[in-house]
mmCIF file of C-alpha atoms in Angstrom:
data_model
loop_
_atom_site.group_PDB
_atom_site.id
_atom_site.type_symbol
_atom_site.label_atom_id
_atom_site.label_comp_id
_atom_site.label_asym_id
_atom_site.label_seq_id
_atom_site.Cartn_x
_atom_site.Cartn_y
_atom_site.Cartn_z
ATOM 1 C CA UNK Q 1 0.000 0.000 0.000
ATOM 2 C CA UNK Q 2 1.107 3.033 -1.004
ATOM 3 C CA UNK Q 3 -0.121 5.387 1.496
ATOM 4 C CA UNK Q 4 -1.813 5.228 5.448
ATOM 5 C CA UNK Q 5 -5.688 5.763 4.350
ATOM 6 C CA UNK Q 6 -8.727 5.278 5.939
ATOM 7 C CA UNK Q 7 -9.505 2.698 3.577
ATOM 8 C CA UNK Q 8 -6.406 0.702 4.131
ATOM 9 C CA UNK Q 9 -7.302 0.632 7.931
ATOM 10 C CA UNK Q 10 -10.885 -0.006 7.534
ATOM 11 C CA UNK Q 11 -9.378 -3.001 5.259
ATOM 12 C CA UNK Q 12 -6.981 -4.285 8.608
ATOM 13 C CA UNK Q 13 -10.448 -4.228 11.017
ATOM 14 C CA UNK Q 14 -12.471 -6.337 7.732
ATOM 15 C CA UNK Q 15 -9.540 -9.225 8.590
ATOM 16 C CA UNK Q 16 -9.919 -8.652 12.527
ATOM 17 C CA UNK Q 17 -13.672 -9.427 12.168
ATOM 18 C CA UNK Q 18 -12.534 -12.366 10.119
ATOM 19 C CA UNK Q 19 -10.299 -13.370 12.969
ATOM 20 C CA UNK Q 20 -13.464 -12.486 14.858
ATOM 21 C CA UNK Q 21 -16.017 -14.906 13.389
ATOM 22 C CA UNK Q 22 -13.094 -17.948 12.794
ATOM 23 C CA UNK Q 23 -11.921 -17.548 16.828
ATOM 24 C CA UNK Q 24 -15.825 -17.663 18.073
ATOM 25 C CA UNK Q 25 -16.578 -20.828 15.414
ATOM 26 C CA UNK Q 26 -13.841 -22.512 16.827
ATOM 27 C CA UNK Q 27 -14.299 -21.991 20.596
ATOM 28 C CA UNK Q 28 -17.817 -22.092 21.004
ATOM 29 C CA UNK Q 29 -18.679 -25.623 20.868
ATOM 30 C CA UNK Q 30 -16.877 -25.324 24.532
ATOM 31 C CA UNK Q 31 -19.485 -22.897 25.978
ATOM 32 C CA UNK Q 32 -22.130 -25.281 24.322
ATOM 33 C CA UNK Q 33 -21.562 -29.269 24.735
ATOM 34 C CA UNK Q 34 -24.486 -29.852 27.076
ATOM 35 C CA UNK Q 35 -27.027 -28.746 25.338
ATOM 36 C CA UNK Q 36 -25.410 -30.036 22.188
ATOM 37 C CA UNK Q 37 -24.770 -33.571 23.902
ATOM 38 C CA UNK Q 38 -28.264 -33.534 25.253
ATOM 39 C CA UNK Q 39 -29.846 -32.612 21.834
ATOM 40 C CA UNK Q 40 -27.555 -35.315 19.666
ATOM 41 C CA UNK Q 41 -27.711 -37.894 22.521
ATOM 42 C CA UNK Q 42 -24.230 -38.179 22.832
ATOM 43 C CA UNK Q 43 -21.761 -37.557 25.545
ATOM 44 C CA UNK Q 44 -20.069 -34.152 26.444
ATOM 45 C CA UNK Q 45 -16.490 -36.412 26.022
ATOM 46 C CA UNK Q 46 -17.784 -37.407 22.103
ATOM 47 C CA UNK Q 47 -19.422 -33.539 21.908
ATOM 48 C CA UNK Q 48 -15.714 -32.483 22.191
ATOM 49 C CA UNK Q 49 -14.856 -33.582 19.289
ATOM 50 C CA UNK Q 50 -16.276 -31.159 17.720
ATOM 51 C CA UNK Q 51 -13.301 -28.744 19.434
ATOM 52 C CA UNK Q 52 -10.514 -31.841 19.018
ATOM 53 C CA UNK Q 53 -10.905 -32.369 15.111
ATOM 54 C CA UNK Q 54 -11.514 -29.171 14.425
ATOM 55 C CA UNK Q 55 -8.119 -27.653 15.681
ATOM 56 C CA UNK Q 56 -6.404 -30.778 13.867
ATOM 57 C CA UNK Q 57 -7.613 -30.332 10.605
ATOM 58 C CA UNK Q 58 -6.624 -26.697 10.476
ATOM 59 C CA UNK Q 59 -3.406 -27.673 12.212
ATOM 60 C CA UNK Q 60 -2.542 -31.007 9.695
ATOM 61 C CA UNK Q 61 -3.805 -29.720 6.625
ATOM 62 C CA UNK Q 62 -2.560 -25.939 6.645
ATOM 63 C CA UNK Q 63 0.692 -26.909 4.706
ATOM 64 C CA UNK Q 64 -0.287 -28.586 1.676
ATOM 65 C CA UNK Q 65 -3.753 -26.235 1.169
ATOM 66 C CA UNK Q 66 -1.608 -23.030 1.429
ATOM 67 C CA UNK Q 67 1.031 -24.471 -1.273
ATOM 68 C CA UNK Q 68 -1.962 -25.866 -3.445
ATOM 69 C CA UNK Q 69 -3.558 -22.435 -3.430
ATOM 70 C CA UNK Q 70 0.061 -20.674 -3.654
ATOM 71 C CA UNK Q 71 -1.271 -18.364 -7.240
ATOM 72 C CA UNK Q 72 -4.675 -17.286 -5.853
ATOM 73 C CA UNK Q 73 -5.220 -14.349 -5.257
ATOM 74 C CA UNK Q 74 -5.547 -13.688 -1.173
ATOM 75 C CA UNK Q 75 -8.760 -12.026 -1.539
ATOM 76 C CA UNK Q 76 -10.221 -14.525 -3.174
ATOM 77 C CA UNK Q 77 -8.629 -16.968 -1.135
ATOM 78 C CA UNK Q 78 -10.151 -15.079 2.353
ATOM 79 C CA UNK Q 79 -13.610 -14.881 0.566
ATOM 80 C CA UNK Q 80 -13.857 -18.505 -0.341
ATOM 81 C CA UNK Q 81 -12.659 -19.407 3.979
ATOM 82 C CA UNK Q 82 -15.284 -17.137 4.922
ATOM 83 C CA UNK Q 83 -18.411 -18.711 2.427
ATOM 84 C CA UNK Q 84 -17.179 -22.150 4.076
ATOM 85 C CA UNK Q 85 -17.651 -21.109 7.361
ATOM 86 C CA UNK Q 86 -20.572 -19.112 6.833
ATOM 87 C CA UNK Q 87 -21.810 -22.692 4.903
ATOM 88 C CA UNK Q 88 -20.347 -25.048 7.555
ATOM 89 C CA UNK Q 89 -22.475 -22.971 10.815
ATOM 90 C CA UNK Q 90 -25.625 -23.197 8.795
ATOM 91 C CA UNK Q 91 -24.817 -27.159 8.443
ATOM 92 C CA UNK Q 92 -24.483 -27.210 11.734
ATOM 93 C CA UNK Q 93 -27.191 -24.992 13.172
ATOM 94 C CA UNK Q 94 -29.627 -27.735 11.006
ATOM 95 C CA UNK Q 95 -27.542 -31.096 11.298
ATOM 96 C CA UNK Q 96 -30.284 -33.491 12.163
ATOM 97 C CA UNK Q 97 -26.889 -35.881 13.287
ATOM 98 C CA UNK Q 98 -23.781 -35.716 14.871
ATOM 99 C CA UNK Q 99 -21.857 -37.336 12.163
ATOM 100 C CA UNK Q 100 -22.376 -34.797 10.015
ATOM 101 C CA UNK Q 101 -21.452 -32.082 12.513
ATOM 102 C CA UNK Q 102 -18.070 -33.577 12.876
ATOM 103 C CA UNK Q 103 -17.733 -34.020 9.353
ATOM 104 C CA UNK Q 104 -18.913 -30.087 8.459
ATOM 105 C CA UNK Q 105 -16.345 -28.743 11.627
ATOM 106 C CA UNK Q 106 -13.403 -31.196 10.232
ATOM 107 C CA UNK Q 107 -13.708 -29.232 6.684
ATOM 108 C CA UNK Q 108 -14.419 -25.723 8.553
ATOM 109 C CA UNK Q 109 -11.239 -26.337 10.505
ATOM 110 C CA UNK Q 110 -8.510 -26.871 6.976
ATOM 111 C CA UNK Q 111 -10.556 -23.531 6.242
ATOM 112 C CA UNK Q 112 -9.734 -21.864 9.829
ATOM 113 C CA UNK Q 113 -6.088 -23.331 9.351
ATOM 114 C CA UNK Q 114 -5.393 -21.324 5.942
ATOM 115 C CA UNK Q 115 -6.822 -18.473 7.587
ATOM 116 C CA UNK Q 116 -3.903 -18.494 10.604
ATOM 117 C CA UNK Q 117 -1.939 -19.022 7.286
ATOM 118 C CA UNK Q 118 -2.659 -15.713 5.128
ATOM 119 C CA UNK Q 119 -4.806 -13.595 7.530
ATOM 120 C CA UNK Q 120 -2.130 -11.557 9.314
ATOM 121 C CA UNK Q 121 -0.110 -11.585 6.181
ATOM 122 C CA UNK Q 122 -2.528 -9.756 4.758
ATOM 123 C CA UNK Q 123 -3.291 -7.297 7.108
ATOM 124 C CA UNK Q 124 0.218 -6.276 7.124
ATOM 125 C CA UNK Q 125 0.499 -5.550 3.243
ATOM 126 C CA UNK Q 126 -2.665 -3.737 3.353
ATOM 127 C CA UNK Q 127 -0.813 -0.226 4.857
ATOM 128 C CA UNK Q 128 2.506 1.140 4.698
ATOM 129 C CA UNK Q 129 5.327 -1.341 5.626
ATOM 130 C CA UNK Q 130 6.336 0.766 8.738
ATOM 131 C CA UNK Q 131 3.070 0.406 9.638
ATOM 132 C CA UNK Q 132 2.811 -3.440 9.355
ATOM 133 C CA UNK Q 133 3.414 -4.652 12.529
ATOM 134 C CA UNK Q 134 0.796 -2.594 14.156
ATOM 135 C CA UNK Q 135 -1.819 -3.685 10.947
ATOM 136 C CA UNK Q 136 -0.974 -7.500 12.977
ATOM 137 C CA UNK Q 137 -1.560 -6.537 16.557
ATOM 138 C CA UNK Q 138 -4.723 -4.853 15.142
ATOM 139 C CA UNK Q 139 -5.577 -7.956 13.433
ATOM 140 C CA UNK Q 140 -4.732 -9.646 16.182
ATOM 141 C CA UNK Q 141 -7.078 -8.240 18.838
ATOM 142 C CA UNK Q 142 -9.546 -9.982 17.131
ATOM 143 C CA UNK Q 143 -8.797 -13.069 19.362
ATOM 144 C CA UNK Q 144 -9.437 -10.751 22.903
ATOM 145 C CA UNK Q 145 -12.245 -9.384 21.393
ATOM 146 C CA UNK Q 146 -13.511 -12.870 20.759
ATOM 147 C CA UNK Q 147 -12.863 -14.335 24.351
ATOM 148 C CA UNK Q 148 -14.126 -11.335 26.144
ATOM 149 C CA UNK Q 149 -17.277 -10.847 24.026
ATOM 150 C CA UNK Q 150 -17.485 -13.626 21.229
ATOM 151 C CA UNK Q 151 -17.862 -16.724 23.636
ATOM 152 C CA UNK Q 152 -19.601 -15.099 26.445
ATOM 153 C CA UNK Q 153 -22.246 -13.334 23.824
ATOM 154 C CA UNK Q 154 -22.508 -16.982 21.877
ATOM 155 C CA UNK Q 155 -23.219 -18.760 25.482
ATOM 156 C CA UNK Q 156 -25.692 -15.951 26.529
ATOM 157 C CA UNK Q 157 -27.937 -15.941 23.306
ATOM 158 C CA UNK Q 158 -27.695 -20.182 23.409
ATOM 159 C CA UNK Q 159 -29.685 -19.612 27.066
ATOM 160 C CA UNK Q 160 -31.913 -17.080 25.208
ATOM 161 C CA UNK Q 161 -32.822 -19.595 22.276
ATOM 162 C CA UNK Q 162 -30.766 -22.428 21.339
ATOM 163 C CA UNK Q 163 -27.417 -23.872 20.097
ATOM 164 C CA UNK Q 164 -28.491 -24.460 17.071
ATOM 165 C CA UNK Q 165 -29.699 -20.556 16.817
ATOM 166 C CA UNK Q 166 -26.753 -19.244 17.719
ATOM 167 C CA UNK Q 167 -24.685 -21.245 15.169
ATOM 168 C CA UNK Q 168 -27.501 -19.396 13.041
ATOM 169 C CA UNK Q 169 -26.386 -16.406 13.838
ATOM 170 C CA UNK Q 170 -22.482 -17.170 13.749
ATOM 171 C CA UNK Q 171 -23.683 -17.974 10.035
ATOM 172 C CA UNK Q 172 -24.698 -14.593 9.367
ATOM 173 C CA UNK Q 173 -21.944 -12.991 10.748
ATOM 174 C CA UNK Q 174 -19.794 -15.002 8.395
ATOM 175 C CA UNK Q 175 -21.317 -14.111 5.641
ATOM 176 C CA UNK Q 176 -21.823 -10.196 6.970
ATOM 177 C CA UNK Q 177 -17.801 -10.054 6.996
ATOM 178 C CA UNK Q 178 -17.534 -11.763 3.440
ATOM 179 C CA UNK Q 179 -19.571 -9.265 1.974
ATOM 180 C CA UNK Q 180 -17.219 -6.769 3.885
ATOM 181 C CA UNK Q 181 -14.226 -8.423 2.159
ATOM 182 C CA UNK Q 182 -15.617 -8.376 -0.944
ATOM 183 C CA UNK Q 183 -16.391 -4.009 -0.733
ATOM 184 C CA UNK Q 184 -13.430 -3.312 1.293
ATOM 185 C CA UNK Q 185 -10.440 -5.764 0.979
ATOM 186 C CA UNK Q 186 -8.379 -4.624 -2.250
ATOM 187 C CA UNK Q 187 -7.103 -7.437 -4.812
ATOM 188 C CA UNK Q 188 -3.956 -9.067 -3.057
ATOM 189 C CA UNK Q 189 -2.157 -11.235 -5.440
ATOM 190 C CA UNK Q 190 -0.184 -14.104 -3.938
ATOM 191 C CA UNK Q 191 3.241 -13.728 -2.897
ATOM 192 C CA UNK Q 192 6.099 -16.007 -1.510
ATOM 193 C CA UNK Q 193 4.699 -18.736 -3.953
ATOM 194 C CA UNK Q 194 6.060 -21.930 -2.132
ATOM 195 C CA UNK Q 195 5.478 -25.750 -3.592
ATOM 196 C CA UNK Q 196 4.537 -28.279 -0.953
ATOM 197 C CA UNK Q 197 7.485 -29.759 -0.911
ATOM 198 C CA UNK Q 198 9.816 -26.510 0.006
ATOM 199 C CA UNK Q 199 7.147 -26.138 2.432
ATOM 200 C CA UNK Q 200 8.115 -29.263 4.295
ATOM 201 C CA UNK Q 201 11.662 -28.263 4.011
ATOM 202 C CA UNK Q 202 11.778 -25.110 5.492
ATOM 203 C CA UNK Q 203 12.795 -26.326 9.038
ATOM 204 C CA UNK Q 204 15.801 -28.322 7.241
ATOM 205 C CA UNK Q 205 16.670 -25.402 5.148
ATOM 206 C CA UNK Q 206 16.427 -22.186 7.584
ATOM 207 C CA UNK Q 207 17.753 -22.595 10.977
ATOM 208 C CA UNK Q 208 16.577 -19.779 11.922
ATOM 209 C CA UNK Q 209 12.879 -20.460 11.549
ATOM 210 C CA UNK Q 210 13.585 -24.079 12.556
ATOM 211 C CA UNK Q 211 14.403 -22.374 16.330
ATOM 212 C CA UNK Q 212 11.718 -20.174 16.172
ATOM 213 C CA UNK Q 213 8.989 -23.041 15.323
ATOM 214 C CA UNK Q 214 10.693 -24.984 18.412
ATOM 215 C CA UNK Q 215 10.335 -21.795 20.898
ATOM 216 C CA UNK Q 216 6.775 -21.776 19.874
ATOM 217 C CA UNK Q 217 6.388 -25.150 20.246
ATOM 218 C CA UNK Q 218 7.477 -25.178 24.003
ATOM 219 C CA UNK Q 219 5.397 -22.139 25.398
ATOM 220 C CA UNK Q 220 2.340 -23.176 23.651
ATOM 221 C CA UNK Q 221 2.664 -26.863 24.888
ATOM 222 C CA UNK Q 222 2.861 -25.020 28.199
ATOM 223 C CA UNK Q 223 0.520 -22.755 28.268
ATOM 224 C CA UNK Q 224 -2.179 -24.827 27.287
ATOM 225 C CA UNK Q 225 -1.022 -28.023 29.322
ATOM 226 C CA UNK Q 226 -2.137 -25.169 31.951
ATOM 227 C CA UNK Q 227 -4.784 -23.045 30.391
ATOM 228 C CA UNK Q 228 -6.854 -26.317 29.501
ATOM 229 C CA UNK Q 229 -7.710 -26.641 33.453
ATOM 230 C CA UNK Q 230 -7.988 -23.009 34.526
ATOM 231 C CA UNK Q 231 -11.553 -23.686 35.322
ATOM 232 C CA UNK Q 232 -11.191 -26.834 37.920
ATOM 233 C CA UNK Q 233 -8.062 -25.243 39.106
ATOM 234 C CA UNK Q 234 -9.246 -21.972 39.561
ATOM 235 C CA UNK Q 235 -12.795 -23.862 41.263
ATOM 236 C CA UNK Q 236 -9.701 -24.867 44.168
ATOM 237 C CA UNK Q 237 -9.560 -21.703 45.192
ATOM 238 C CA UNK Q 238 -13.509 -20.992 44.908
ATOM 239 C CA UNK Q 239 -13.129 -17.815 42.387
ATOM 240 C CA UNK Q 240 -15.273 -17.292 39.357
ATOM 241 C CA UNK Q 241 -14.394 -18.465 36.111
ATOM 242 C CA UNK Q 242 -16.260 -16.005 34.389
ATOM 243 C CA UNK Q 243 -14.369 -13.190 35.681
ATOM 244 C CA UNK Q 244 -11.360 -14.593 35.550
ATOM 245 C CA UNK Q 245 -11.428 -15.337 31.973
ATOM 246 C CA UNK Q 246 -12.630 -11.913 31.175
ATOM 247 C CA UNK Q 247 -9.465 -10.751 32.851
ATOM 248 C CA UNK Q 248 -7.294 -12.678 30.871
ATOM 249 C CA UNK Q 249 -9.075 -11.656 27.639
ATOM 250 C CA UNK Q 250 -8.899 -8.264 28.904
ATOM 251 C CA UNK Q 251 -5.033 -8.942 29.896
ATOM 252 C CA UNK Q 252 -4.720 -10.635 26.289
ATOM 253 C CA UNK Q 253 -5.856 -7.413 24.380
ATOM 254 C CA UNK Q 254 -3.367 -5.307 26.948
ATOM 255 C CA UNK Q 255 -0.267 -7.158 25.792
ATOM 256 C CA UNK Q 256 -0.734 -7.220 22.014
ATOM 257 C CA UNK Q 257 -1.660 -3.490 22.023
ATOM 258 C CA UNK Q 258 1.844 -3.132 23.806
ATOM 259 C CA UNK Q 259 3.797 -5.480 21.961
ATOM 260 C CA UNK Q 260 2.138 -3.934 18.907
ATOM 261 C CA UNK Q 261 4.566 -0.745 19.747
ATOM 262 C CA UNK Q 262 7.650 -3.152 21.043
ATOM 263 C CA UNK Q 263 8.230 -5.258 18.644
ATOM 264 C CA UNK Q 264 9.457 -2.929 16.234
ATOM 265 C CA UNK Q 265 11.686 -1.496 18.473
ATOM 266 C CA UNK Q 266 13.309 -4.865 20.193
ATOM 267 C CA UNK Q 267 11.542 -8.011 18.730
ATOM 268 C CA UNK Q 268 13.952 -10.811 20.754
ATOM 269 C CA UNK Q 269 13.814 -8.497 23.968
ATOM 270 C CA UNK Q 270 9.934 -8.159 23.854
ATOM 271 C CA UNK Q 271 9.484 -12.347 23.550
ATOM 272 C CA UNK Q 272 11.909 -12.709 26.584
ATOM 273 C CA UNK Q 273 10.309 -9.973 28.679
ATOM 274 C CA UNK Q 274 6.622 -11.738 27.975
ATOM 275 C CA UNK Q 275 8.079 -15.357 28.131
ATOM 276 C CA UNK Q 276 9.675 -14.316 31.729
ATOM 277 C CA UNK Q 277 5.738 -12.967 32.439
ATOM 278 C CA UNK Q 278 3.966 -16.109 31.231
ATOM 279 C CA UNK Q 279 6.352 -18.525 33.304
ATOM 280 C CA UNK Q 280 6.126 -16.189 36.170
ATOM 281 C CA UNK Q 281 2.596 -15.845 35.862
ATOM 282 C CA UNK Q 282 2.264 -19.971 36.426
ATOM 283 C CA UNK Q 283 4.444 -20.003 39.580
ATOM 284 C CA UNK Q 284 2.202 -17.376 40.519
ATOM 285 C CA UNK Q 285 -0.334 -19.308 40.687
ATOM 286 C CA UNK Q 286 0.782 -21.645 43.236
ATOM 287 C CA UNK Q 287 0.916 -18.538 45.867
ATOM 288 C CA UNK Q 288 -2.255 -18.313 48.035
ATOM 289 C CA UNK Q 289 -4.238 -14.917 47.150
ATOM 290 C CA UNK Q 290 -2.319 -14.037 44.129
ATOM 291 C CA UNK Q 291 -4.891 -15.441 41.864
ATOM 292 C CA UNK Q 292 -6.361 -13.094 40.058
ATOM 293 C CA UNK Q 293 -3.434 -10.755 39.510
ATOM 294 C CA UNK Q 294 -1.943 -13.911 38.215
ATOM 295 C CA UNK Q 295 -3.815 -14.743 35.452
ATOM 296 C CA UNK Q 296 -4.338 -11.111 34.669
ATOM 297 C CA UNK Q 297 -0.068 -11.100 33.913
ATOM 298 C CA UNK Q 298 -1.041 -14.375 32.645
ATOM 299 C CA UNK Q 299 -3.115 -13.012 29.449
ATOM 300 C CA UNK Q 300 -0.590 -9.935 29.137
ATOM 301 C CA UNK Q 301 1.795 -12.209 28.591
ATOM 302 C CA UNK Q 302 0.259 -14.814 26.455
ATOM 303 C CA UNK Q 303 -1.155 -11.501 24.113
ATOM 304 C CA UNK Q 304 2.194 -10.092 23.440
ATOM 305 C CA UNK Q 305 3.311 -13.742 22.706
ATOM 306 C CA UNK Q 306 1.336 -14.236 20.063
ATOM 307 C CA UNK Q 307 2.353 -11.056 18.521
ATOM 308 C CA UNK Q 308 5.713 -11.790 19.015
ATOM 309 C CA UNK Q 309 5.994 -15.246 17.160
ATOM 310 C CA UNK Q 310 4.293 -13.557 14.385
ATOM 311 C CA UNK Q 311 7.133 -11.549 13.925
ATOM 312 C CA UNK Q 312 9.466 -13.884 14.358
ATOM 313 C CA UNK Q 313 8.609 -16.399 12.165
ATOM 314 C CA UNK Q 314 8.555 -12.965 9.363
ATOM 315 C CA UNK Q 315 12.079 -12.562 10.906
ATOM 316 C CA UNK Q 316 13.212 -15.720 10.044
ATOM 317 C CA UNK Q 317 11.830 -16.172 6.380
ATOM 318 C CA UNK Q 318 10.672 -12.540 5.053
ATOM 319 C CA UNK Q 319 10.807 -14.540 1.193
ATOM 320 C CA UNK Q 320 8.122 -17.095 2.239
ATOM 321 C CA UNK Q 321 6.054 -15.514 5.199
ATOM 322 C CA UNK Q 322 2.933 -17.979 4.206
ATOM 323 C CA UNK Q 323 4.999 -20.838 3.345
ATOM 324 C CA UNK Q 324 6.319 -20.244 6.873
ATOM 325 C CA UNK Q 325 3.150 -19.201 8.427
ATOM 326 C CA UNK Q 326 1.356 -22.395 7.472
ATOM 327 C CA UNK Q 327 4.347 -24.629 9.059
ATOM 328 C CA UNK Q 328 4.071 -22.463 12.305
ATOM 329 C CA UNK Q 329 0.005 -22.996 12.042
ATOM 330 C CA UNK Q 330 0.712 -26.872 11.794
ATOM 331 C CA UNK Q 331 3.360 -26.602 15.061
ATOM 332 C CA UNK Q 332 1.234 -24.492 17.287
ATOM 333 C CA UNK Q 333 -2.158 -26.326 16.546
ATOM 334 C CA UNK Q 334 -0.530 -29.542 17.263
ATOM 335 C CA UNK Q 335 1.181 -28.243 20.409
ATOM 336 C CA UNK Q 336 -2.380 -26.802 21.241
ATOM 337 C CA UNK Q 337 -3.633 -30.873 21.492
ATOM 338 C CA UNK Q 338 -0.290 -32.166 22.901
ATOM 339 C CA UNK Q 339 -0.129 -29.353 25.730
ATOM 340 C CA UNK Q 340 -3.507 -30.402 26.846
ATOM 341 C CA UNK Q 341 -3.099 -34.381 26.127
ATOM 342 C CA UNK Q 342 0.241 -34.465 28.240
ATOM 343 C CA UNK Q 343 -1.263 -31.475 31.099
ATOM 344 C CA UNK Q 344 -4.270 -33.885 31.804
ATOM 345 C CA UNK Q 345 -2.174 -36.972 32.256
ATOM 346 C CA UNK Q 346 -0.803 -34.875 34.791
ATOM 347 C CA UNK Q 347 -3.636 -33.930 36.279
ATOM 348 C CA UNK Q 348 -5.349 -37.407 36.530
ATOM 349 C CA UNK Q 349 -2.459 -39.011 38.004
ATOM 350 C CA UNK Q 350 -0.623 -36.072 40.070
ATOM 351 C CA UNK Q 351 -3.389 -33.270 40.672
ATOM 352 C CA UNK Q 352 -4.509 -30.232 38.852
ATOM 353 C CA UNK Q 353 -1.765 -27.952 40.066
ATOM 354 C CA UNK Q 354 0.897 -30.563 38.496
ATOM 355 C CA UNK Q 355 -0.382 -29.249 35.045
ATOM 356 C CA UNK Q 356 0.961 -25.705 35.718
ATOM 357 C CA UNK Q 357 4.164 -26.990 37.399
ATOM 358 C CA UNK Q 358 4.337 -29.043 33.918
ATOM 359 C CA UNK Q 359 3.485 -25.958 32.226
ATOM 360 C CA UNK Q 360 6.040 -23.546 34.439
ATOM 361 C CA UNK Q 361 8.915 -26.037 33.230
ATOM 362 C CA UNK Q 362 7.685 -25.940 29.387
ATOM 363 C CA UNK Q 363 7.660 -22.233 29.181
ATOM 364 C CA UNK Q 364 10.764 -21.459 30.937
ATOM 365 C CA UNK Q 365 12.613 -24.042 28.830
ATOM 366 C CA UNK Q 366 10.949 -21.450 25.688
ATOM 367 C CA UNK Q 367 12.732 -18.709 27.499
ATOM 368 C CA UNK Q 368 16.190 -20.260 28.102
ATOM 369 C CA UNK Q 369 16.094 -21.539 23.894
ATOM 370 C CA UNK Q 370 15.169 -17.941 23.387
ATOM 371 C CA UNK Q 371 18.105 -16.680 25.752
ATOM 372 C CA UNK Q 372 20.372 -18.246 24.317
ATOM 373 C CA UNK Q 373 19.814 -17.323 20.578
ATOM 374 C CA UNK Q 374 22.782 -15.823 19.359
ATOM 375 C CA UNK Q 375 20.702 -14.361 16.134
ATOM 376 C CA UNK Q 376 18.352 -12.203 17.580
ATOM 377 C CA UNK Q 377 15.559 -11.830 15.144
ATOM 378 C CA UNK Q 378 14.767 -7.949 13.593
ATOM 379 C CA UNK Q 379 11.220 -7.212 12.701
ATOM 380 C CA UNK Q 380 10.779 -7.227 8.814
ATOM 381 C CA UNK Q 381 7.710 -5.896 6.755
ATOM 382 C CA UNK Q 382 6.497 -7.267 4.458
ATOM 383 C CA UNK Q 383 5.591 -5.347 1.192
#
C-alpha cells in the first residue's frame, strides 16, 4: 500500500472481524456441549470432538492447502474461507446428526487453518510497511475481542434460544464479513509462492525459523497443558471463572496493544520480557491470594506472545512468510492438542496444580532456547 488511508485501515479491522467470526466458530462448541450432547444424545467427552478435530484439521492440513492455493489471489482466497464457514455454521445450526457435525467442523477447521496461514499476512500488506506490525496486533485483537465478548455473547444468546440458533447467527456474521471483504479488501495477489514440498523443508533449510517453530512449540505446549484446566483449578480456590477469563481476555488485548509498539523497536527483547511474564505468571499461581493478579499477567503475557511469534517467524523467512506461516500454524495447533493431552495426564495421576508446574517447566525451557539465541531476530515488513 502506497499510502496510510482510511480505507487501508478499515481493510486491517475487515480481517480482525474475520479473525473475529473464525476464533468464536472454533471456541464455542466449549461454551455449548451440554445442550449439544443432550440434543444429539451423545456424551459431552464425544461432543468435544467437535473442538478436538476441528483444531487438527486446520493444524494437519494448513501446509499442503496453502502451497496448493500458492497463485490465488488472497482475496479470493479469504472470501472462499469465509463462504465455508458461513456454509459449515448453517450445516451445523440444522444437522439433524452428529456425524455430520463432525464431518462439516473437520472441513471448517482446513478452512480456519489457511486463515492463521494468510490472515495476518494480509493485514500487514494492506498499509505502509512501517506500519505493518501494528496492521498485525490490530488484526490480532480480534482473538481478545472474541474471548471477552465472542464466547460469552454466543453462550448468553444459546440460554436465550438455542445452540443451534446461535450457530444461526455465527452464520450470518460469516457471511456479513464476506460481503465486507468483498467491498473493502483490495485485490492481493499471492506472494512467496512456495510448492509443498519446500514447504516441508523449510525447518531443514532455515535454521533460523527451525528455532523459532521450536520456541513456539514449548510455550504453547505449556501454556495450554495449563490453560486447559484453569476452570477446575481456579474452582480450588472458589473464584469465578467467568471473571477470571474476562481478565485474561482483557489482559490478552493489553499485551498485544503493547507489543504492537515493542516489537518494532526490540523483537527478541519483547518475547523474553513476555516469556519471563507467562512462566512467572504460572508459579504465581501456586501462591495463596495471588490469583487473580496472576492470570491477569497471565493473558498480558500470552497476548504479546502471540504477537511476538508472528514476527518472528517474518524474521526468520521474510521470502516465504505464508509458506512459513502455514508450518508455524501446523506446530502451534498440534502443540495446542499435545499441551492439553500431556497437562491432563498430569492432572489425573498427580493433581490439577501438576499441570501448571508441567506448564512452568515448558515455558521457561521457551525462554532459556530464546536466551540463548545468538541471532536475535529484527522485525521485517512485508511489502
Amino acid at each position: 500500500m502506497e499510502d496510510n488511508s482510511w480505507r487501508s485501515w478499515l481493510s486491517v479491522a475487515v480481517i480482525t472481524a474475520s479473525l473475529f467470526v473464525f476464533v468464536t466458530t472454533e471456541l464455542m462448541p466449549v461454551g455449548l456441549l451440554t445442550p449439544v450432547s443432550t440434543s444429539l444424545d451423545i456424551s459431552v467427552g464425544v461432543a468435544g470432538l467437535m473442538v478436538t478435530l476441528y483444531g487438527l484439521s486446520a493444524g494437519l492440513g494448513v501446509p499442503f492447502i496453502v502451497a496448493w492455493t500458492r497463485r490465488v489471489n488472497r482475496r479470493v482466497l479469504l472470501s472462499a474461507l469465509l463462504a465455508i464457514l458461513a456454509l459449515g455454521n448453517l450445516i451445523t445450526a440444522v444437522s439433524p446428526s452428529f456425524p455430520l457435525v463432525l464431518t462439516t467442523r473437520l472441513v471448517m477447521g482446513f478452512a480456519n487453518g489457511v486463515f492463521w496461514a494468510i490472515g495476518v499476512s494480509m493485514a500487514m500488506r494492506l498499509v505502509p510497511e512501517r506500519h505493518a506490525s501494528r496492521a498485525a496486533a490490530v488484526a490480532l485483537s480480534g482473538i481478545s475481542i472474541a474471548t471477552v465478548v465472542g464466547m460469552p455473547l454466543g453462550t448468553f444468546l444459546e440460554g436465550l434460544t438455542s445452540w443451534r440458533t446461535t450457530f444461526l447467527i455465527w452464520s450470518g456474521l460469516s457471511a456479513v464479513v464476506f460481503l465486507a471483504v468483498a467491498a473493502l479488501v483490495p485485490s492481493l495477489p499471492s506472494e512467496n509462492a512456495v510448492p509443498v514440498r519446500e514447504v516441508l523443508t523449510l525447518p531443514f533449510r532455515n535454521v533460523r525459523l527451525r528455532m523459532v517453530m521450536l520456541t513456539v512449540a514449548l510455550y504453547v505446549l505449556g501454556h495450554f497443558a495449563a490453560y486447559t484446566f484453569i476452570r477446575p483449578f481456579a474452582e480450588n480456590d472458589a473464584a469465578n471463572i467467568s471473571v477470571l477469563l474476562v481478565i485474561y481476555g482483557v489482559g490478552g488485548a493489553v499485551g498485544n496493544f503493547v507489543a504492537g509498539h515493542t516489537v518494532t523497536k526490540n523483537l527478541r527483547g519483547s518475547f523474553v520480557v513476555a516469556c519471563a511474564g507467562l512462566v512467572a505468571s504460572l508459579l504465581l499461581l501456586q501462591v495463596p491470594g495471588a490469583l487473580v493478579f496472576a492470570v491477569a499477567l497471565w493473558g498480558v503475557s500470552f497476548g504479546a506472545m502471540n504477537l511476538c511469534q508472528i514476527n518472528m517467524t517474518l524474521a526468520a523467512a521474510p521470502d516465504t512468510f505464508e509458506a512459513a506461516m502455514s508450518l508455524n500454524t501446523l506446530g502451534y495447533n498440534t502443540s495446542i492438542a499435545l499441551g492439553a493431552l500431556v497437562g491432563g495426564l498430569f492432572a489425573d495421576h498427580l493433581g490439577v496444580g501438576s499441570a501448571f508446574w508441567f506448564g512452568a517447566a515448558l515455558t521457561a525451557a521457551s525462554l532459556l532456547l530464546a536466551l540463548r539465541s545468538r541471532s536475535a531476530p529484527v522485525p521485517v515488513t512485508v511489502e
